[in-house]
Amino acid sequence: LFKEADIALRYGLALKDTFRAQGIDVFMTRDDATDHAPVGKRAAMARSAGCEAFISLHLNDVDDDSAHGLEVLYRDDT
């Protein structure tokens, strides 16, 4: 059985490698299975670190066969 947090972390680490390979600085709120901060505080951590963009990965599951697709959440401060 897989945990959502473990799968999201694997995707996040892969994205980190991809961005760094392109010369993009990356700040991770967590880089191992130890959760260093509650989800609700991670955006503030990124903002404090001077990040220009914030990506938060989540994988949702529902016991409804009619549900499909993906969900994208973002915040525009402008």
N, CA, C and O atoms as a printed pandas DataFrame, in Angstrom:
     atom_number atom_name residue_name chain_id  residue_number  x_coord  y_coord  z_coord
0              1         N          LEU        A               1    0.847   -1.181    0.000
1              2        CA          LEU        A               1    0.000    0.000    0.000
2              3         C          LEU        A               1    0.891    1.243    0.000
3              4         O          LEU        A               1    1.868    1.309    0.746
4              5         N          PHE        A               2    0.560    2.208   -0.822
5              6        CA          PHE        A               2    1.340    3.432   -0.944
6              7         C          PHE        A               2    0.649    4.583   -0.225
7              8         O          PHE        A               2   -0.579    4.656   -0.179
8              9         N          LYS        A               3    1.446    5.471    0.329
9             10        CA          LYS        A               3    0.918    6.676    0.951
10            11         C          LYS        A               3    1.030    7.827   -0.034
11            12         O          LYS        A               3    2.009    7.927   -0.774
12            13         N          GLU        A               4    0.027    8.697   -0.042
13            14        CA          GLU        A               4    0.013    9.871   -0.922
14            15         C          GLU        A               4    1.275   10.697   -0.726
15            16         O          GLU        A               4    1.881   11.141   -1.700
16            17         N          ALA        A               5    1.676   10.906    0.519
17            18        CA          ALA        A               5    2.849   11.742    0.811
18            19         C          ALA        A               5    4.122   11.149    0.227
19            20         O          ALA        A               5    4.985   11.892   -0.241
20            21         N          ASP        A               6    4.257    9.835    0.244
21            22        CA          ASP        A               6    5.454    9.189   -0.296
22            23         C          ASP        A               6    5.523    9.326   -1.815
23            24         O          ASP        A               6    6.592    9.578   -2.371
24            25         N          ILE        A               7    4.382    9.161   -2.484
25            26        CA          ILE        A               7    4.345    9.281   -3.948
26            27         C          ILE        A               7    4.600   10.731   -4.348
27            28         O          ILE        A               7    5.371   10.991   -5.272
28            29         N          ALA        A               8    3.963   11.675   -3.663
29            30        CA          ALA        A               8    4.164   13.094   -3.972
30            31         C          ALA        A               8    5.623   13.487   -3.759
31            32         O          ALA        A               8    6.170   14.266   -4.539
32            33         N          LEU        A               9    6.257   12.960   -2.719
33            34        CA          LEU        A               9    7.661   13.259   -2.466
34            35         C          LEU        A               9    8.533   12.743   -3.611
35            36         O          LEU        A               9    9.457   13.435   -4.040
36            37         N          ARG        A              10    8.256   11.558   -4.103
37            38        CA          ARG        A              10    9.044   11.016   -5.221
38            39         C          ARG        A              10    8.913   11.900   -6.459
39            40         O          ARG        A              10    9.901   12.163   -7.143
40            41         N          TYR        A              11    7.694   12.358   -6.747
41            42        CA          TYR        A              11    7.496   13.289   -7.863
42            43         C          TYR        A              11    8.245   14.599   -7.609
43            44         O          TYR        A              11    8.874   15.146   -8.515
44            45         N          GLY        A              12    8.174   15.096   -6.379
45            46        CA          GLY        A              12    8.843   16.347   -6.034
46            47         C          GLY        A              12   10.349   16.254   -6.195
47            48         O          GLY        A              12   10.980   17.182   -6.699
48            49         N          LEU        A              13   10.926   15.143   -5.771
49            50        CA          LEU        A              13   12.373   14.959   -5.908
50            51         C          LEU        A              13   12.769   14.857   -7.379
51            52         O          LEU        A              13   13.826   15.351   -7.772
52            53         N          ALA        A              14   11.930   14.221   -8.189
53            54        CA          ALA        A              14   12.205   14.150   -9.628
54            55         C          ALA        A              14   12.125   15.538  -10.260
55            56         O          ALA        A              14   12.953   15.884  -11.103
56            57         N          LEU        A              15   11.136   16.330   -9.860
57            58        CA          LEU        A              15   11.031   17.701  -10.371
58            59         C          LEU        A              15   12.234   18.537   -9.953
59            60         O          LEU        A              15   12.751   19.330  -10.741
60            61         N          LYS        A              16   12.676   18.357   -8.715
61            62        CA          LYS        A              16   13.855   19.080   -8.224
62            63         C          LYS        A              16   15.051   18.801   -9.127
63            64         O          LYS        A              16   15.752   19.722   -9.546
64            65         N          ASP        A              17   15.278   17.526   -9.421
65            66        CA          ASP        A              17   16.402   17.155  -10.287
66            67         C          ASP        A              17   16.257   17.761  -11.677
67            68         O          ASP        A              17   17.234   18.228  -12.261
68            69         N          THR        A              18   15.043   17.752  -12.202
69            70        CA          THR        A              18   14.788   18.308  -13.539
70            71         C          THR        A              18   15.053   19.811  -13.554
71            72         O          THR        A              18   15.715   20.318  -14.460
72            73         N          PHE        A              19   14.540   20.516  -12.561
73            74        CA          PHE        A              19   14.757   21.970  -12.497
74            75         C          PHE        A              19   16.236   22.304  -12.312
75            76         O          PHE        A              19   16.761   23.197  -12.978
76            77         N          ARG        A              20   16.900   21.599  -11.419
77            78        CA          ARG        A              20   18.322   21.882  -11.174
78            79         C          ARG        A              20   19.163   21.593  -12.411
79            80         O          ARG        A              20   20.147   22.288  -12.665
80            81         N          ALA        A              21   18.792   20.585  -13.175
81            82        CA          ALA        A              21   19.504   20.279  -14.415
82            83         C          ALA        A              21   19.377   21.421  -15.421
83            84         O          ALA        A              21   20.217   21.574  -16.308
84            85         N          GLN        A              22   18.322   22.221  -15.278
85            86        CA          GLN        A              22   18.099   23.377  -16.146
86            87         C          GLN        A              22   18.693   24.654  -15.540
87            88         O          GLN        A              22   18.509   25.742  -16.088
88            89         N          GLY        A              23   19.401   24.528  -14.418
89            90        CA          GLY        A              23   20.019   25.674  -13.778
90            91         C          GLY        A              23   19.081   26.496  -12.921
91            92         O          GLY        A              23   19.377   27.649  -12.609
92            93         N          ILE        A              24   17.952   25.918  -12.534
93            94        CA          ILE        A              24   16.962   26.621  -11.727
94            95         C          ILE        A              24   17.195   26.281  -10.254
95            96         O          ILE        A              24   17.259   25.109   -9.885
96            97         N          ASP        A              25   17.321   27.314   -9.417
97            98        CA          ASP        A              25   17.461   27.100   -7.977
98            99         C          ASP        A              25   16.171   26.511   -7.430
99           100         O          ASP        A              25   15.078   26.905   -7.835
100          101         N          VAL        A              26   16.303   25.570   -6.513
101          102        CA          VAL        A              26   15.139   24.893   -5.943
102          103         C          VAL        A              26   15.224   24.928   -4.421
103          104         O          VAL        A              26   16.268   24.628   -3.842
104          105         N          PHE        A              27   14.127   25.294   -3.787
105          106        CA          PHE        A              27   13.983   25.226   -2.331
106          107         C          PHE        A              27   12.927   24.169   -2.047
107          108         O          PHE        A              27   11.804   24.274   -2.540
108          109         N          MET        A              28   13.261   23.168   -1.273
109          110        CA          MET        A              28   12.320   22.107   -0.917
110          111         C          MET        A              28   11.899   22.288    0.538
111          112         O          MET        A              28   12.744   22.485    1.411
112          113         N          THR        A              29   10.596   22.219    0.799
113          114        CA          THR        A              29   10.137   22.276    2.183
114          115         C          THR        A              29   10.380   20.947    2.872
115          116         O          THR        A              29   10.430   20.883    4.101
116          117         N          ARG        A              30   10.529   19.893    2.097
117          118        CA          ARG        A              30   10.937   18.594    2.637
118          119         C          ARG        A              30   11.627   17.813    1.525
119          120         O          ARG        A              30   11.238   17.895    0.360
120          121         N          ASP        A              31   12.650   17.060    1.899
121          122        CA          ASP        A              31   13.361   16.269    0.903
122          123         C          ASP        A              31   13.562   14.827    1.360
123          124         O          ASP        A              31   14.368   14.087    0.797
124          125         N          ASP        A              32   12.815   14.446    2.390
125          126        CA          ASP        A              32   12.801   13.065    2.837
126          127         C          ASP        A              32   11.421   12.775    3.433
127          128         O          ASP        A              32   10.538   13.632    3.423
128          129         N          ALA        A              33   11.252   11.578    3.941
129          130        CA          ALA        A              33    9.936   11.169    4.448
130          131         C          ALA        A              33    9.571   11.846    5.767
131          132         O          ALA        A              33    8.439   11.729    6.236
132          133         N          THR        A              34   10.520   12.548    6.358
133          134        CA          THR        A              34   10.231   13.282    7.587
134          135         C          THR        A              34    9.550   14.587    7.212
135          136         O          THR        A              34   10.104   15.382    6.452
136          137         N          ASP        A              35    8.379   14.808    7.725
137          138        CA          ASP        A              35    7.621   16.022    7.417
138          139         C          ASP        A              35    8.097   17.132    8.332
139          140         O          ASP        A              35    7.795   17.124    9.526
140          141         N          HIS        A              36    8.844   18.093    7.784
141          142        CA          HIS        A              36    9.448   19.151    8.581
142          143         C          HIS        A              36    8.474   20.264    8.959
143          144         O          HIS        A              36    8.720   20.988    9.923
144          145         N          ALA        A              37    7.390   20.411    8.232
145          146        CA          ALA        A              37    6.437   21.490    8.518
146          147         C          ALA        A              37    5.046   21.056    8.078
147          148         O          ALA        A              37    4.900   20.315    7.106
148          149         N          PRO        A              38    4.034   21.515    8.786
149          150        CA          PRO        A              38    2.665   21.229    8.361
150          151         C          PRO        A              38    2.408   21.821    6.969
151          152         O          PRO        A              38    2.985   22.847    6.609
152          153         N          VAL        A              39    1.560   21.183    6.213
153          154        CA          VAL        A              39    1.254   21.633    4.855
154          155         C          VAL        A              39    0.878   23.111    4.839
155          156         O          VAL        A              39    1.300   23.840    3.942
156          157         N          GLY        A              40    0.105   23.557    5.798
157          158        CA          GLY        A              40   -0.355   24.939    5.838
158          159         C          GLY        A              40    0.740   25.969    6.044
159          160         O          GLY        A              40    0.506   27.159    5.836
160          161         N          LYS        A              41    1.916   25.548    6.442
161          162        CA          LYS        A              41    3.017   26.488    6.676
162          163         C          LYS        A              41    4.069   26.467    5.568
163          164         O          LYS        A              41    4.993   27.281    5.585
164          165         N          ARG        A              42    3.946   25.563    4.619
165          166        CA          ARG        A              42    4.982   25.409    3.598
166          167         C          ARG        A              42    5.063   26.587    2.642
167          168         O          ARG        A              42    6.161   26.968    2.236
168          169         N          ALA        A              43    3.941   27.170    2.276
169          170        CA          ALA        A              43    3.973   28.332    1.379
170          171         C          ALA        A              43    4.707   29.492    2.039
171          172         O          ALA        A              43    5.473   30.200    1.384
172          173         N          ALA        A              44    4.475   29.685    3.326
173          174        CA          ALA        A              44    5.165   30.756    4.050
174          175         C          ALA        A              44    6.662   30.492    4.113
175          176         O          ALA        A              44    7.458   31.427    4.035
176          177         N          MET        A              45    7.054   29.228    4.252
177          178        CA          MET        A              45    8.470   28.879    4.246
178          179         C          MET        A              45    9.103   29.237    2.905
179          180         O          MET        A              45   10.204   29.786    2.857
180          181         N          ALA        A              46    8.407   28.927    1.827
181          182        CA          ALA        A              46    8.919   29.229    0.489
182          183         C          ALA        A              46    9.016   30.737    0.281
183          184         O          ALA        A              46    9.995   31.231   -0.277
184          185         N          ARG        A              47    8.007   31.458    0.729
185          186        CA          ARG        A              47    8.013   32.917    0.604
186          187         C          ARG        A              47    9.190   33.500    1.374
187          188         O          ARG        A              47    9.874   34.391    0.869
188          189         N          SER        A              48    9.436   33.018    2.577
189          190        CA          SER        A              48   10.551   33.491    3.399
190          191         C          SER        A              48   11.900   33.178    2.763
191          192         O          SER        A              48   12.872   33.906    2.966
192          193         N          ALA        A              49   11.957   32.096    1.995
193          194        CA          ALA        A              49   13.196   31.705    1.320
194          195         C          ALA        A              49   13.405   32.506    0.036
195          196         O          ALA        A              49   14.432   32.358   -0.627
196          197         N          GLY        A              50   12.429   33.362   -0.321
197          198        CA          GLY        A              50   12.565   34.195   -1.512
198          199         C          GLY        A              50   12.142   33.521   -2.811
199          200         O          GLY        A              50   12.542   33.946   -3.895
200          201         N          CYS        A              51   11.350   32.491   -2.703
201          202        CA          CYS        A              51   10.923   31.768   -3.903
202          203         C          CYS        A              51    9.995   32.623   -4.765
203          204         O          CYS        A              51    9.159   33.369   -4.255
204          205         N          GLU        A              52   10.160   32.499   -6.077
205          206        CA          GLU        A              52    9.309   33.210   -7.032
206          207         C          GLU        A              52    8.107   32.372   -7.444
207          208         O          GLU        A              52    7.106   32.912   -7.913
208          209         N          ALA        A              53    8.198   31.076   -7.276
209          210        CA          ALA        A              53    7.107   30.168   -7.628
210          211         C          ALA        A              53    7.014   29.112   -6.534
211          212         O          ALA        A              53    8.006   28.788   -5.880
212          213         N          PHE        A              54    5.813   28.585   -6.345
213          214        CA          PHE        A              54    5.588   27.566   -5.320
214          215         C          PHE        A              54    4.793   26.438   -5.942
215          216         O          PHE        A              54    3.705   26.660   -6.473
216          217         N          ILE        A              55    5.328   25.233   -5.880
217          218        CA          ILE        A              55    4.648   24.048   -6.398
218          219         C          ILE        A              55    4.381   23.127   -5.221
219          220         O          ILE        A              55    5.304   22.746   -4.500
220          221         N          SER        A              56    3.128   22.772   -5.027
221          222        CA          SER        A              56    2.733   21.866   -3.961
222          223         C          SER        A              56    2.026   20.677   -4.607
223          224         O          SER        A              56    0.958   20.828   -5.201
224          225         N          LEU        A              57    2.623   19.505   -4.489
225          226        CA          LEU        A              57    2.086   18.317   -5.149
226          227         C          LEU        A              57    1.175   17.535   -4.215
227          228         O          LEU        A              57    1.515   17.286   -3.059
228          229         N          HIS        A              58    0.012   17.153   -4.734
229          230        CA          HIS        A              58   -0.944   16.342   -3.982
230          231         C          HIS        A              58   -1.570   15.344   -4.944
231          232         O          HIS        A              58   -1.782   15.655   -6.117
232          233         N          LEU        A              59   -1.864   14.160   -4.457
233          234        CA          LEU        A              59   -2.544   13.145   -5.248
234          235         C          LEU        A              59   -3.827   12.794   -4.512
235          236         O          LEU        A              59   -3.790   12.335   -3.371
236          237         N          ASN        A              60   -4.936   13.006   -5.153
237          238        CA          ASN        A              60   -6.224   12.772   -4.500
238          239         C          ASN        A              60   -6.808   11.439   -4.942
239          240         O          ASN        A              60   -6.564   10.979   -6.057
240          241         N          ASP        A              61   -7.573   10.833   -4.065
241          242        CA          ASP        A              61   -8.218    9.564   -4.354
242          243         C          ASP        A              61   -9.666    9.652   -3.888
243          244         O          ASP        A              61   -9.967   10.246   -2.853
244          245         N          VAL        A              62  -10.542    9.056   -4.664
245          246        CA          VAL        A              62  -11.952    9.049   -4.304
246          247         C          VAL        A              62  -12.567    7.750   -4.809
247          248         O          VAL        A              62  -12.178    7.247   -5.862
248          249         N          ASP        A              63  -13.511    7.215   -4.076
249          250        CA          ASP        A              63  -14.189    5.977   -4.471
250          251         C          ASP        A              63  -15.399    6.295   -5.339
251          252         O          ASP        A              63  -16.518    5.887   -5.031
252          253         N          ASP        A              64  -15.168    7.024   -6.422
253          254        CA          ASP        A              64  -16.239    7.412   -7.344
254          255         C          ASP        A              64  -15.691    7.287   -8.758
255          256         O          ASP        A              64  -14.834    8.069   -9.169
256          257         N          ASP        A              65  -16.187    6.298   -9.506
257          258        CA          ASP        A              65  -15.666    6.040  -10.843
258          259         C          ASP        A              65  -15.911    7.184  -11.824
259          260         O          ASP        A              65  -15.263    7.241  -12.870
260          261         N          SER        A              66  -16.837    8.100  -11.506
261          262        CA          SER        A              66  -17.087    9.219  -12.413
262          263         C          SER        A              66  -16.054   10.330  -12.235
263          264         O          SER        A              66  -15.948   11.219  -13.080
264          265         N          ALA        A              67  -15.297   10.285  -11.144
265          266        CA          ALA        A              67  -14.264   11.303  -10.895
266          267         C          ALA        A              67  -13.017   10.938  -11.684
267          268         O          ALA        A              67  -12.564    9.793  -11.658
268          269         N          HIS        A              68  -12.466   11.922  -12.385
269          270        CA          HIS        A              68  -11.247   11.699  -13.141
270          271         C          HIS        A              68  -10.586   13.045  -13.435
271          272         O          HIS        A              68  -11.189   14.099  -13.233
272          273         N          GLY        A              69   -9.367   13.000  -13.902
273          274        CA          GLY        A              69   -8.672   14.234  -14.243
274          275         C          GLY        A              69   -7.724   14.663  -13.145
275          276         O          GLY        A              69   -7.302   13.869  -12.305
276          277         N          LEU        A              70   -7.407   15.935  -13.179
277          278        CA          LEU        A              70   -6.465   16.453  -12.197
278          279         C          LEU        A              70   -6.966   17.754  -11.608
279          280         O          LEU        A              70   -7.924   18.352  -12.098
280          281         N          GLU        A              71   -6.314   18.175  -10.567
281          282        CA          GLU        A              71   -6.693   19.377   -9.857
282          283         C          GLU        A              71   -5.454   20.256   -9.751
283          284         O          GLU        A              71   -4.385   19.788   -9.357
284          285         N          VAL        A              72   -5.599   21.519  -10.099
285          286        CA          VAL        A              72   -4.498   22.468  -10.003
286          287         C          VAL        A              72   -4.953   23.647   -9.155
287          288         O          VAL        A              72   -5.967   24.281   -9.447
288          289         N          LEU        A              73   -4.203   23.929   -8.115
289          290        CA          LEU        A              73   -4.497   25.064   -7.248
290          291         C          LEU        A              73   -3.336   26.040   -7.355
291          292         O          LEU        A              73   -2.175   25.630   -7.369
292          293         N          TYR        A              74   -3.639   27.299   -7.430
293          294        CA          TYR        A              74   -2.584   28.303   -7.485
294          295         C          TYR        A              74   -3.057   29.569   -6.823
295          296         O          TYR        A              74   -4.250   29.763   -6.593
296          297         N          ARG        A              75   -2.112   30.425   -6.522
297          298        CA          ARG        A              75   -2.414   31.699   -5.890
298          299         C          ARG        A              75   -1.714   32.786   -6.691
299          300         O          ARG        A              75   -0.524   32.689   -6.989
300          301         N          ASP        A              76   -2.454   33.797   -7.027
301          302        CA          ASP        A              76   -1.907   34.932   -7.784
302          303         C          ASP        A              76   -1.983   36.163   -6.904
303          304         O          ASP        A              76   -3.070   36.675   -6.638
304          305         N          ASP        A              77   -0.835   36.641   -6.453
305          306        CA          ASP        A              77   -0.802   37.797   -5.568
306          307         C          ASP        A              77   -0.815   39.127   -6.306
307          308         O          ASP        A              77   -0.779   40.178   -5.665
308          309         N          THR        A              78   -0.866   39.112   -7.630
309          310        CA          THR        A              78   -0.833   40.362   -8.390
310          311         C          THR        A              78   -2.212   40.935   -8.572
311          312         O          THR        A              78   -2.366   41.988   -9.191
